[in-house]
């Protein structure tokens, strides 16, 4: 669980150090705000609720919904999430750091690597898909 928060906590800690050592000058405050925003974006909080791999597969099978395997701190995952806007809630999101079975499924289709985002539509995997393609899957 803590592994999912490490990147965001590290960025937030750097932001706090900037504020403390910067004596609250405008540049330090701007840097700290930018770092806190980056920490928020990189945290698991902006992603839809996490489902475990088994539940995600069952839910997706009945509705043909894409299952997106992701991990906190992944810039490609954040980019995909941001590009989907409100449609992102239509996909099923599985955090591979919280579910070993999900991580194993991602490794199975990516030559042993935990490359994310990996999107499954049915049984077909798409690694780091184009955002246009992903939006089309969510219509």
Backbone as JSON, one array per atom type, in Angstrom:
{
  "sequence": "XXXXXXXXXXXXXXXXXXXXXXXXXXXXXXXXXXXXXXXXXXXXXXXXXXXXXXXXXXXXXXXXXXXXXXXXXXXXXXXXXXXXXXXXXXXXXXXXXXXXXXXXXXXXXXXXXXXXXXXXXXXXXXXXXXXXXXXXXXX",
  "N": [[0.81, -1.2, 0.0], [1.89, 1.29, 0.87], [3.78, 1.64, -1.08], [2.46, 2.7, -3.25], [2.16, 5.34, -2.64], [4.67, 6.46, -2.4], [6.07, 7.95, -4.58], [4.51, 10.35, -4.71], [4.61, 11.26, -2.06], [7.32, 11.77, -1.82], [7.68, 13.9, -3.61], [6.02, 15.8, -2.39], [7.43, 16.13, 0.0], [9.8, 17.32, -0.9], [8.69, 19.7, -1.81], [7.87, 20.79, 0.63], [10.36, 21.19, 1.85], [11.4, 23.13, 0.13], [9.71, 25.28, 0.71], [10.28, 25.69, 3.45], [13.07, 26.25, 3.47], [13.18, 28.35, 1.74], [12.38, 30.71, 2.87], [9.87, 31.73, 2.42], [9.73, 33.29, 0.04], [8.41, 34.63, -3.09], [9.18, 33.04, -5.35], [9.96, 30.58, -4.23], [7.54, 29.81, -3.11], [5.97, 29.52, -5.41], [7.32, 27.4, -6.67], [6.95, 25.42, -4.73], [4.13, 25.16, -4.76], [3.78, 24.23, -7.38], [5.12, 21.76, -7.14], [3.51, 20.5, -5.21], [1.13, 20.26, -6.67], [2.0, 18.53, -8.69], [2.55, 16.32, -7.06], [-0.05, 15.69, -6.25], [-1.24, 15.01, -8.72], [0.29, 12.79, -9.35], [-0.46, 11.03, -7.42], [-2.45, 8.25, -6.16], [-4.99, 9.27, -5.84], [-6.33, 10.67, -7.93], [-7.1, 8.77, -9.7], [-9.68, 6.51, -10.74], [-11.56, 4.34, -8.52], [-9.84, 1.5, -7.2], [-9.88, -1.8, -8.4], [-9.51, -5.29, -7.76], [-7.66, -7.7, -9.72], [-9.13, -10.07, -10.39], [-11.83, -9.35, -9.89], [-12.03, -7.19, -11.65], [-11.73, -8.45, -14.14], [-14.05, -10.05, -14.22], [-16.07, -8.09, -14.11], [-15.48, -6.64, -16.45], [-15.84, -8.54, -18.44], [-18.6, -8.92, -18.64], [-19.48, -6.52, -19.66], [-17.83, -5.68, -21.69], [-15.91, -3.75, -21.15], [-12.99, -1.7, -21.17], [-10.03, -2.67, -19.41], [-7.72, -1.08, -17.51], [-4.46, -1.36, -16.66], [-2.34, 0.03, -14.32], [0.11, 2.09, -12.54], [1.01, 4.04, -9.67], [2.72, 7.15, -10.1], [3.54, 6.73, -12.68], [4.21, 8.32, -15.58], [3.16, 7.94, -18.14], [0.76, 6.67, -17.59], [-0.55, 8.7, -16.19], [-0.73, 10.57, -18.22], [-2.41, 9.25, -20.05], [-4.71, 8.99, -18.45], [-5.35, 11.71, -18.02], [-5.87, 12.51, -20.65], [-8.23, 11.28, -21.21], [-10.2, 12.56, -19.85], [-13.39, 12.99, -18.53], [-14.29, 10.57, -19.41], [-12.67, 8.61, -18.41], [-13.66, 7.37, -16.15], [-15.28, 5.44, -17.14], [-13.76, 3.28, -17.77], [-12.13, 0.38, -16.3], [-9.94, 0.48, -13.67], [-6.9, -0.85, -12.61], [-4.56, -1.11, -10.16], [-1.35, -2.1, -10.38], [0.53, -2.3, -8.39], [-0.85, -2.82, -6.14], [-1.93, -5.28, -6.47], [-0.8, -8.4, -6.9], [-1.57, -10.37, -8.79], [-2.51, -8.86, -10.9], [-0.16, -7.53, -11.65], [1.27, -9.75, -12.53], [-0.27, -10.51, -14.75], [0.18, -8.34, -16.45], [2.94, -8.6, -16.84], [2.95, -11.02, -18.23], [2.05, -10.36, -20.8], [3.86, -8.53, -21.67], [6.51, -9.36, -22.2], [7.7, -10.1, -19.73], [8.01, -7.7, -18.45], [6.8, -5.02, -16.38], [5.17, -3.12, -17.86], [3.33, -0.27, -18.11], [0.8, 2.1, -19.07], [-1.16, -0.79, -19.53], [-3.68, -1.99, -21.47], [-6.53, -3.97, -21.51], [-8.87, -5.18, -23.73], [-11.38, -7.22, -23.81], [-9.74, -10.21, -24.3], [-7.52, -9.23, -25.49], [-4.48, -7.48, -25.42], [-3.2, -4.17, -25.11], [-0.45, -2.25, -25.11], [0.55, 0.74, -23.65], [-1.41, 2.43, -25.08], [-2.63, 4.55, -27.76], [-4.17, 7.66, -27.04], [-6.4, 8.49, -28.51], [-7.35, 6.09, -29.59], [-8.03, 4.83, -27.21], [-10.07, 6.53, -26.23], [-11.99, 6.0, -28.17], [-12.63, 3.38, -27.5], [-14.08, 3.74, -25.25], [-16.52, 4.81, -25.88]],
  "CA": [[0.0, 0.0, 0.0], [2.72, 2.49, 0.94], [4.52, 1.79, -2.33], [1.68, 3.52, -4.18], [2.24, 6.74, -2.24], [6.06, 6.92, -2.3], [6.43, 9.06, -5.47], [3.81, 11.58, -4.33], [5.14, 11.73, -0.78], [8.66, 12.32, -2.05], [7.52, 15.23, -4.23], [5.47, 16.68, -1.36], [8.51, 16.42, 0.95], [10.67, 18.3, -1.56], [7.96, 20.97, -1.78], [7.94, 21.31, 2.0], [11.73, 21.68, 2.05], [11.51, 24.38, -0.63], [9.02, 26.33, 1.47], [10.99, 25.94, 4.71], [14.38, 26.85, 3.22], [13.06, 29.53, 0.88], [11.95, 31.86, 3.66], [8.58, 32.17, 1.89], [9.78, 34.25, -1.06], [7.44, 34.24, -4.12], [9.67, 31.98, -6.21], [9.87, 29.34, -3.46], [6.13, 29.45, -2.98], [5.52, 29.04, -6.73], [7.91, 26.07, -6.86], [6.28, 24.5, -3.81], [2.78, 24.91, -5.27], [3.93, 23.36, -8.56], [5.47, 20.42, -6.67], [2.33, 19.9, -4.58], [0.22, 19.88, -7.76], [2.59, 17.33, -9.29], [2.33, 15.23, -6.11], [-1.48, 15.34, -6.32], [-1.47, 14.33, -9.99], [0.95, 11.49, -9.31], [-1.0, 10.17, -6.36], [-3.57, 7.4, -6.57], [-6.27, 9.92, -5.58], [-7.06, 11.13, -9.11], [-7.54, 7.63, -10.49], [-10.91, 5.9, -10.22], [-11.35, 3.34, -7.47], [-9.07, 0.32, -7.58], [-10.47, -3.13, -8.29], [-8.5, -6.33, -7.91], [-7.64, -8.27, -11.06], [-10.22, -11.03, -10.59], [-13.09, -8.6, -9.97], [-11.99, -6.4, -12.88], [-11.98, -9.35, -15.28], [-15.46, -10.43, -14.21], [-16.86, -6.92, -14.46], [-15.22, -6.28, -17.84], [-16.38, -9.58, -19.33], [-20.03, -8.72, -18.83], [-19.79, -5.23, -20.29], [-16.82, -5.38, -22.71], [-15.27, -2.52, -20.71], [-11.53, -1.81, -21.1], [-9.38, -2.74, -18.11], [-6.45, -0.37, -17.6], [-3.5, -1.68, -15.6], [-1.52, 1.22, -14.12], [0.79, 2.19, -11.25], [1.26, 5.43, -9.29], [4.0, 7.73, -10.51], [3.8, 6.46, -14.1], [3.83, 9.49, -16.38], [2.33, 7.5, -19.26], [-0.57, 6.43, -17.03], [-1.15, 10.01, -15.9], [-1.06, 11.2, -19.51], [-3.61, 8.57, -20.56], [-5.83, 9.37, -17.58], [-5.69, 13.11, -18.29], [-6.41, 12.66, -22.01], [-9.58, 10.7, -21.28], [-11.1, 13.47, -19.14], [-14.47, 12.34, -17.76], [-14.49, 9.19, -19.9], [-11.8, 7.69, -17.67], [-14.47, 6.63, -15.18], [-15.94, 4.33, -17.83], [-12.82, 2.14, -17.8], [-11.84, -0.25, -15.02], [-8.54, 0.76, -13.39], [-6.31, -1.81, -11.68], [-3.24, -0.69, -9.73], [-0.54, -3.32, -10.33], [1.31, -2.33, -7.15], [-1.73, -3.29, -5.07], [-2.46, -6.6, -6.79], [0.22, -9.23, -7.56], [-2.14, -11.06, -9.95], [-2.55, -7.87, -11.98], [1.22, -7.35, -12.1], [1.63, -10.96, -13.29], [-0.95, -10.46, -16.05], [0.89, -7.35, -17.27], [4.23, -9.22, -17.22], [2.68, -12.08, -19.21], [1.85, -9.84, -22.16], [4.91, -7.55, -21.97], [7.83, -9.99, -22.16], [8.22, -10.11, -18.38], [8.12, -6.34, -17.92], [5.58, -4.41, -15.86], [4.97, -1.93, -18.66], [1.99, 0.29, -17.97], [-0.48, 1.44, -18.98], [-1.53, -1.91, -20.4], [-5.14, -2.0, -21.54], [-7.15, -5.16, -22.06], [-10.24, -5.14, -24.22], [-11.55, -8.65, -23.95], [-8.47, -10.88, -23.97], [-6.46, -8.61, -26.27], [-3.74, -6.46, -24.68], [-2.64, -3.01, -25.82], [0.49, -1.6, -24.2], [0.68, 2.18, -23.86], [-2.21, 2.74, -26.27], [-2.88, 5.93, -28.16], [-5.33, 8.18, -26.33], [-7.54, 8.5, -29.43], [-7.86, 4.72, -29.62], [-8.65, 4.57, -25.91], [-11.34, 7.26, -26.19], [-12.93, 5.26, -29.03], [-13.07, 2.18, -26.79], [-14.95, 4.14, -24.14], [-17.76, 5.41, -26.39]],
  "C": [[0.85, 1.26, 0.0], [3.48, 2.73, -0.35], [3.78, 2.69, -3.3], [1.81, 5.0, -3.87], [3.66, 7.3, -2.26], [6.39, 8.04, -3.27], [5.78, 10.38, -5.07], [4.34, 12.14, -3.01], [6.52, 12.34, -0.94], [8.57, 13.72, -2.65], [6.98, 16.22, -3.2], [6.55, 17.06, -0.33], [9.48, 17.45, 0.37], [10.0, 19.67, -1.55], [8.03, 21.6, -0.4], [9.32, 21.87, 2.3], [11.93, 23.0, 1.34], [10.88, 25.52, 0.15], [9.82, 26.69, 2.72], [12.31, 26.66, 4.46], [14.3, 28.12, 2.4], [12.61, 30.79, 1.59], [10.71, 32.53, 3.06], [8.68, 33.29, 0.85], [8.86, 33.76, -2.18], [7.9, 33.1, -5.02], [9.57, 30.63, -5.5], [8.43, 28.87, -3.32], [5.6, 28.9, -4.3], [6.06, 27.64, -7.0], [7.19, 25.05, -5.97], [4.87, 24.17, -4.29], [2.84, 23.97, -6.47], [4.26, 21.93, -8.13], [4.29, 19.74, -5.98], [1.3, 19.47, -5.62], [0.72, 18.61, -8.43], [2.4, 16.12, -8.37], [0.88, 14.77, -6.15], [-1.77, 14.54, -7.59], [-0.87, 12.93, -9.98], [0.42, 10.54, -8.25], [-2.13, 9.3, -6.88], [-4.93, 8.08, -6.45], [-7.03, 10.34, -6.84], [-7.55, 9.99, -9.99], [-8.84, 7.08, -9.91], [-10.57, 4.79, -9.23], [-10.65, 2.1, -8.03], [-9.92, -0.93, -7.42], [-9.35, -4.14, -8.4], [-8.68, -6.97, -9.29], [-8.82, -9.2, -11.33], [-11.56, -10.32, -10.75], [-13.15, -7.8, -11.26], [-12.3, -7.26, -14.1], [-13.45, -9.75, -15.36], [-16.34, -9.26, -14.66], [-16.69, -6.55, -15.93], [-15.83, -7.28, -18.81], [-17.85, -9.35, -19.62], [-20.37, -7.48, -19.62], [-18.86, -4.86, -21.44], [-16.13, -4.03, -22.43], [-13.76, -2.7, -20.71], [-11.04, -1.84, -19.65], [-7.99, -2.13, -18.28], [-5.61, -0.74, -16.39], [-2.51, -0.52, -15.52], [-0.76, 1.1, -12.81], [1.02, 3.67, -10.94], [2.64, 5.89, -9.72], [4.33, 7.53, -11.97], [3.29, 7.64, -14.93], [2.93, 9.11, -17.56], [0.9, 7.22, -18.8], [-1.29, 7.74, -16.75], [-1.57, 10.7, -17.19], [-2.32, 10.57, -20.09], [-4.83, 8.99, -19.76], [-6.29, 10.79, -17.89], [-6.32, 13.28, -19.67], [-7.83, 12.12, -22.13], [-10.63, 11.6, -20.63], [-12.13, 12.68, -18.36], [-14.73, 10.91, -18.22], [-13.68, 8.17, -19.11], [-12.58, 6.85, -16.68], [-15.21, 5.46, -15.83], [-15.06, 3.09, -17.92], [-12.68, 1.58, -16.39], [-10.33, -0.11, -14.8], [-8.03, -0.19, -12.32], [-4.86, -1.38, -11.42], [-2.38, -1.95, -9.55], [0.32, -3.4, -9.08], [0.46, -2.81, -5.97], [-2.21, -4.71, -5.29], [-1.42, -7.42, -7.54], [-0.31, -9.96, -8.79], [-2.21, -10.11, -11.15], [-1.15, -7.64, -12.54], [1.66, -8.55, -12.94], [0.97, -10.96, -14.66], [-0.25, -9.48, -16.99], [2.23, -7.92, -17.73], [4.04, -10.28, -18.3], [2.59, -11.55, -20.64], [2.93, -8.84, -22.58], [6.31, -8.12, -21.78], [8.48, -9.94, -20.78], [8.37, -8.75, -17.73], [6.78, -5.86, -17.4], [5.34, -3.08, -16.55], [3.52, -1.49, -18.57], [1.95, 1.66, -18.63], [-0.59, 0.29, -20.0], [-3.03, -2.03, -20.31], [-5.6, -3.3, -22.18], [-8.57, -4.83, -22.49], [-10.54, -6.58, -24.6], [-10.27, -9.32, -23.49], [-7.29, -10.27, -24.71], [-5.82, -7.46, -25.5], [-3.2, -5.39, -25.61], [-1.75, -2.27, -24.83], [0.69, -0.15, -24.63], [-0.09, 2.64, -25.1], [-2.33, 4.25, -26.52], [-4.16, 6.42, -27.48], [-6.57, 8.25, -27.21], [-8.18, 7.11, -29.5], [-8.61, 4.42, -28.33], [-10.0, 5.28, -25.79], [-12.4, 6.54, -27.04], [-13.45, 4.02, -28.33], [-14.09, 2.5, -25.71], [-16.25, 4.81, -24.6], [-18.91, 4.48, -26.24]]
}
